[in-house]
PDB file of C-alpha atoms in Angstrom:
ATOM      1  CA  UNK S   1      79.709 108.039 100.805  1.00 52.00           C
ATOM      2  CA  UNK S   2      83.045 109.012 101.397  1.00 51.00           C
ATOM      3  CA  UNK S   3      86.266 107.731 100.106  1.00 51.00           C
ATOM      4  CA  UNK S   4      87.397 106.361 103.434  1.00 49.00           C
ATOM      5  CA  UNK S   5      83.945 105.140 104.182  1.00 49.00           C
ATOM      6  CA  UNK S   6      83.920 102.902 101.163  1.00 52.00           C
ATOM      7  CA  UNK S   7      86.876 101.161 101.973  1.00 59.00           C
ATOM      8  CA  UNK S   8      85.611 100.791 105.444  1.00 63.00           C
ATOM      9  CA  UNK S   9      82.583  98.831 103.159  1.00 87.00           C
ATOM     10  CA  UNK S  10      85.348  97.053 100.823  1.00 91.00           C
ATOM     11  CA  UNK S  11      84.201  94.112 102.523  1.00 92.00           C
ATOM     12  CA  UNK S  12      80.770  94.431 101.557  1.00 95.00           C
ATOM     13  CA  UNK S  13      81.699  94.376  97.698  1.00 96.00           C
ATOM     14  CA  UNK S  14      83.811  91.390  98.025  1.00 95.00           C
ATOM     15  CA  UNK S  15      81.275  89.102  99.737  1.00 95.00           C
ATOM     16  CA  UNK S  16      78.767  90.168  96.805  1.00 97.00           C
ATOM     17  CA  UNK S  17      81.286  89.197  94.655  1.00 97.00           C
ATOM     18  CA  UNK S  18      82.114  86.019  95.888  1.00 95.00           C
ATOM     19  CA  UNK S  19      78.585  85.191  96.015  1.00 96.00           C
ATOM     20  CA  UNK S  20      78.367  85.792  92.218  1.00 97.00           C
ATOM     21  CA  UNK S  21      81.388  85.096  91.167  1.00 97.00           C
ATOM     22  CA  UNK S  22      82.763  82.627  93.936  1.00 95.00           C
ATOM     23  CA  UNK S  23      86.860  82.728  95.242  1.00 92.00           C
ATOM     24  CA  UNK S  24      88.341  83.309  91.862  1.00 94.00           C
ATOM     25  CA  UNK S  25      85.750  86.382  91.326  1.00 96.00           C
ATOM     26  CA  UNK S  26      87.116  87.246  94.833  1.00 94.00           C
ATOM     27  CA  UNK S  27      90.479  86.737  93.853  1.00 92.00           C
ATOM     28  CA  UNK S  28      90.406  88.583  90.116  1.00 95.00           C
ATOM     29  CA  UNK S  29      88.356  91.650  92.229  1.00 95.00           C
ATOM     30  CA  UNK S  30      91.253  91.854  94.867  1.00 90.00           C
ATOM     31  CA  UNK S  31      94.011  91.778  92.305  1.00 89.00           C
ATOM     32  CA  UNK S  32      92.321  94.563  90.559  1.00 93.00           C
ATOM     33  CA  UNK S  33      91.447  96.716  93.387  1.00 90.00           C
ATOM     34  CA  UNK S  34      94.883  96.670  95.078  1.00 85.00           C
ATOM     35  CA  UNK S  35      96.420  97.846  91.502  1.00 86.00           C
ATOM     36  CA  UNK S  36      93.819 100.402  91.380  1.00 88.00           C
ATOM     37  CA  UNK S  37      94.044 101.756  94.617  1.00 83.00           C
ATOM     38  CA  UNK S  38      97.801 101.126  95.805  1.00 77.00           C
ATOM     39  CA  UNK S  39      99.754 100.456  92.569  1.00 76.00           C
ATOM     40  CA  UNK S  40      98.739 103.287  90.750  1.00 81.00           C
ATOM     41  CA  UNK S  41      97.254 105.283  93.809  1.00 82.00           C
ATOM     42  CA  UNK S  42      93.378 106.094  91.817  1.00 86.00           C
ATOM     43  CA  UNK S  43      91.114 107.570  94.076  1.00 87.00           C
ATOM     44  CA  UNK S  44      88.375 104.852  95.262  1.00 85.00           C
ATOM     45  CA  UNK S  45      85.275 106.147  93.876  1.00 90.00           C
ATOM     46  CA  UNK S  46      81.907 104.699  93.120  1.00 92.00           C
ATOM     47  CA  UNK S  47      82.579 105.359  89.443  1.00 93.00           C
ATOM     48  CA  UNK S  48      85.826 103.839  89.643  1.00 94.00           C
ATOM     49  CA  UNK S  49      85.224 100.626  91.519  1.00 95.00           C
ATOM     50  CA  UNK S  50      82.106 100.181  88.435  1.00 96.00           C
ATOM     51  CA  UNK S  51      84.750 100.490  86.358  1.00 96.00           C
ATOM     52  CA  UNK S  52      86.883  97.565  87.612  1.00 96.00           C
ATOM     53  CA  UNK S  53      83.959  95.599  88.002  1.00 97.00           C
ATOM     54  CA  UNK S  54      83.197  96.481  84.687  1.00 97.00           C
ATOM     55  CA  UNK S  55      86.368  95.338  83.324  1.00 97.00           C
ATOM     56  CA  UNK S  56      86.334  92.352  85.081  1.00 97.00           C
ATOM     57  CA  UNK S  57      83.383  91.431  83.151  1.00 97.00           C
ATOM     58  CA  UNK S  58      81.300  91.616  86.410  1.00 98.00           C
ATOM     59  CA  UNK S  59      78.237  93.592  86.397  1.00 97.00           C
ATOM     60  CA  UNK S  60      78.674  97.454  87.416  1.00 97.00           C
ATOM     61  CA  UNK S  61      75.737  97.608  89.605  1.00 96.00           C
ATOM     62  CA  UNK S  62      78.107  95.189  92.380  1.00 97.00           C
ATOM     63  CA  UNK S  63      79.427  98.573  93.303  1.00 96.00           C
ATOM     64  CA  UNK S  64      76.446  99.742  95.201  1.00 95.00           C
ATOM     65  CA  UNK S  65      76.866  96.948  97.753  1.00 95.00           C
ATOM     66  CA  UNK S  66      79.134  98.918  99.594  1.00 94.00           C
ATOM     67  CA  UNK S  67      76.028 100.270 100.684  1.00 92.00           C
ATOM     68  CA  UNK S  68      74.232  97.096 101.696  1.00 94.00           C
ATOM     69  CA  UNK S  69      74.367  96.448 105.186  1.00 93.00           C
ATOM     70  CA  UNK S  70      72.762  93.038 104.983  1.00 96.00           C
ATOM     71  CA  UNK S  71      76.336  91.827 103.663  1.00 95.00           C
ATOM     72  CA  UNK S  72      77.659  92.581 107.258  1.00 95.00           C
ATOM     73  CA  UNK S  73      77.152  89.099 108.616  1.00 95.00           C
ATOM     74  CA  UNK S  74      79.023  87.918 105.316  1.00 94.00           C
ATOM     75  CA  UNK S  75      81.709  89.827 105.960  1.00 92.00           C
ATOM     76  CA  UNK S  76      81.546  89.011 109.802  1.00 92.00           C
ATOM     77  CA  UNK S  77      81.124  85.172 109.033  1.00 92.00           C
ATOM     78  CA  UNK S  78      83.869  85.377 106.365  1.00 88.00           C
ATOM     79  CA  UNK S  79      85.962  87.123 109.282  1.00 87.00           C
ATOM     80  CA  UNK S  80      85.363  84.339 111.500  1.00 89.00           C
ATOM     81  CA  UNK S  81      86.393  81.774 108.845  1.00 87.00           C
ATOM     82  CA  UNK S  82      89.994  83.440 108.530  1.00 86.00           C
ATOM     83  CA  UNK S  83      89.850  83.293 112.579  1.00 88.00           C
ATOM     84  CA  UNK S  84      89.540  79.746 112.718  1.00 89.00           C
ATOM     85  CA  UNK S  85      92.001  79.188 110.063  1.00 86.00           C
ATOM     86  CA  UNK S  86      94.182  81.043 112.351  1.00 85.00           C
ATOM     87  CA  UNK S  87      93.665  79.143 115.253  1.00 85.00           C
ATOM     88  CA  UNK S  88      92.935  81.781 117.326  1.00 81.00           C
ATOM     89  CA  UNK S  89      92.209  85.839 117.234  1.00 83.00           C
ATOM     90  CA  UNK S  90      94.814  87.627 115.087  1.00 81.00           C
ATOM     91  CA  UNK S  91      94.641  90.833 112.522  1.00 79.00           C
ATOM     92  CA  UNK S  92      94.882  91.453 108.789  1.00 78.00           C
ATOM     93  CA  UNK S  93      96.124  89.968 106.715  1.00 84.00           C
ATOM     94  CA  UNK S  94      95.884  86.813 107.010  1.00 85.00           C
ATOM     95  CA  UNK S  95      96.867  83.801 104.323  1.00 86.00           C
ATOM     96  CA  UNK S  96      96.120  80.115 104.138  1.00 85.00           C
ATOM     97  CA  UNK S  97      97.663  77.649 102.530  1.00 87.00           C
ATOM     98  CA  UNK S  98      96.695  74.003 101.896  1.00 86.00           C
ATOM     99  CA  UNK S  99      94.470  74.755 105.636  1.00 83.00           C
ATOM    100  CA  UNK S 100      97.074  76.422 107.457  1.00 84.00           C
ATOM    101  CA  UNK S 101      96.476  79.732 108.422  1.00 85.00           C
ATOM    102  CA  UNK S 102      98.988  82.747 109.332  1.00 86.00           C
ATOM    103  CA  UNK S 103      98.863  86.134 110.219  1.00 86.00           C
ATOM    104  CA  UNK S 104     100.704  88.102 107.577  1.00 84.00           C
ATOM    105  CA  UNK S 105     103.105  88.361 105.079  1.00 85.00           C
ATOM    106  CA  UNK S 106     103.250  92.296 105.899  1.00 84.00           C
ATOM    107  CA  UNK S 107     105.657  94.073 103.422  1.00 83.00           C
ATOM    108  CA  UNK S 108     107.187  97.334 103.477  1.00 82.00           C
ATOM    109  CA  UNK S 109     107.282  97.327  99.860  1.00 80.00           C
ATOM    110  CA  UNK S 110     106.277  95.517  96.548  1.00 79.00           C
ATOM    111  CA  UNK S 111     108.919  92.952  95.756  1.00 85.00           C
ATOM    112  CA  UNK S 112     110.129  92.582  92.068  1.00 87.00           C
ATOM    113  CA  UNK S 113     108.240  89.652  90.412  1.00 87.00           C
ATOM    114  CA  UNK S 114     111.395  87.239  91.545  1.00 93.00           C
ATOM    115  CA  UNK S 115     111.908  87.859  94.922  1.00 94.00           C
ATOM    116  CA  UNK S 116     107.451  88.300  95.171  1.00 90.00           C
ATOM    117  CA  UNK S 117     107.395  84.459  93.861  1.00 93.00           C
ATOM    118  CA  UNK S 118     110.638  83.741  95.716  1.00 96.00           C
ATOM    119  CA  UNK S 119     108.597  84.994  98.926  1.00 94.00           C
ATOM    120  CA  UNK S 120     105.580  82.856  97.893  1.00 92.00           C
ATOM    121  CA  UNK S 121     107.356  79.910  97.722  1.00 95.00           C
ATOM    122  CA  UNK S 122     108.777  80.219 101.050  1.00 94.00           C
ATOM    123  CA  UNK S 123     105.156  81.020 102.361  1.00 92.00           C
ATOM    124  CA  UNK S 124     104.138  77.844 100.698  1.00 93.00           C
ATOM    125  CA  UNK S 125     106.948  75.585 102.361  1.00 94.00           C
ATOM    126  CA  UNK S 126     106.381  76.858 105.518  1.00 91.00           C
ATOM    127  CA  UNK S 127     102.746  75.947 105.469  1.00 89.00           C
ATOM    128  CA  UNK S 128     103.349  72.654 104.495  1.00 91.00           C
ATOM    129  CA  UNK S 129     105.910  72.208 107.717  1.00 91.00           C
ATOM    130  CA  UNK S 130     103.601  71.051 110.682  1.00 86.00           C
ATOM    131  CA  UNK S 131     106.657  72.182 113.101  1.00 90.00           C
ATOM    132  CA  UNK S 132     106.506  75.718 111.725  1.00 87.00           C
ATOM    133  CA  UNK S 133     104.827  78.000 113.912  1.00 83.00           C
ATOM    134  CA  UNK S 134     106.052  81.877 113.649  1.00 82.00           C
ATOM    135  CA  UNK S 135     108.387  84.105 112.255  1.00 82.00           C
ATOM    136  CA  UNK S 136     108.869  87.648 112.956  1.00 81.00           C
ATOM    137  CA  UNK S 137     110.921  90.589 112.618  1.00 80.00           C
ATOM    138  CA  UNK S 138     110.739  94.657 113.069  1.00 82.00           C
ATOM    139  CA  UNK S 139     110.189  96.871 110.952  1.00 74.00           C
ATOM    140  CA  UNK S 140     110.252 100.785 110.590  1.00 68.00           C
ATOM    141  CA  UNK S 141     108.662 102.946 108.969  1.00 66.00           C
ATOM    142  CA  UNK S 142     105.250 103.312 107.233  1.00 68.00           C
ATOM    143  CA  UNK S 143     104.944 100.688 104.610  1.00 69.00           C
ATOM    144  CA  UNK S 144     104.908 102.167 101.161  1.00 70.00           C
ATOM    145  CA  UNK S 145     103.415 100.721  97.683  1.00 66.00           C
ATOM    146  CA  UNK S 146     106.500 101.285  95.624  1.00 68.00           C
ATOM    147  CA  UNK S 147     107.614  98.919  93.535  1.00 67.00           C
ATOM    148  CA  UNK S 148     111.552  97.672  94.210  1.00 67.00           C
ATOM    149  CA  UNK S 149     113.494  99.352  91.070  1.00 64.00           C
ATOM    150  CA  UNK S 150     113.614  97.028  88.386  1.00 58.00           C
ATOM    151  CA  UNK S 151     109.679  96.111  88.355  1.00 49.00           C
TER     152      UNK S 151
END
């Protein structure tokens, strides 16, 4: 399997996961992965998702879901969830908070660990306003996973 192709399957490892390991196994997995593979740019092998599992204290063998194709109506249904959340058809990512769904935050860069939680606290209060529908602005450019200096 190629890289590309098991990325394509990401989603197939992450509903195993969660099955084991339930949303904070989810949550510990994604953390991990997005390091691995944007952070510090590793290449996304077999070996080296066993390894995160691995150091997640998860069992190694997870990585060969990416191969499972019985996971796809997991990953569908899990999909859908997000959908409804939404409130209607929209892209990745998408974030909830206490129930509220929204499509986004999409950042052109990795905020310092101020202005990240600054941002997360906005995200938060915004949820929690039932008036609050939408807020967006350009951007241009490819996004990039740089840090801001000073991280």
């Amino acid at each position: 399997m190629s890289t590309s192709t098991r990325c394509a399957h990401s989603g197939r490892l992450f509903a195993a996961v969660t099955d084991q390991h339930g949303p904070d196994g989810f949550a510990r997995l994604y953390r991990a992965f997005g390091a691995s593979a944007h952070a510090q740019r590793e290449e996304v092998t077999l070996a080296a998702i066993a390894d995160i599992l691995q150091s997640l204290g998860m069992d190694r063998s997870l990585a060969d879901t990416l191969d499972a194709s019985e996971l796809d109506q997991a990953v569908a249904d899990a999909h859908e969830v997000s959908q409804q959340v939404l409130g209607g058809r929209g892209g990745s990512p998408i974030i909830a908070i206490d129930g509220h769904g929204f499509f986004g935050p999409v950042l052109t860069r990795i905020p310092d660990v101020e202005k990240g939680a600054a941002l997360l606290d906005a995200l938060i209060i915004a949820a929690r306003t039932p008036e609050f529908a939408a807020l967006q602005r350009p951007y241009s450019g490819p996004p990039t996973t740089e840090r801001e200096q000073g991280t």
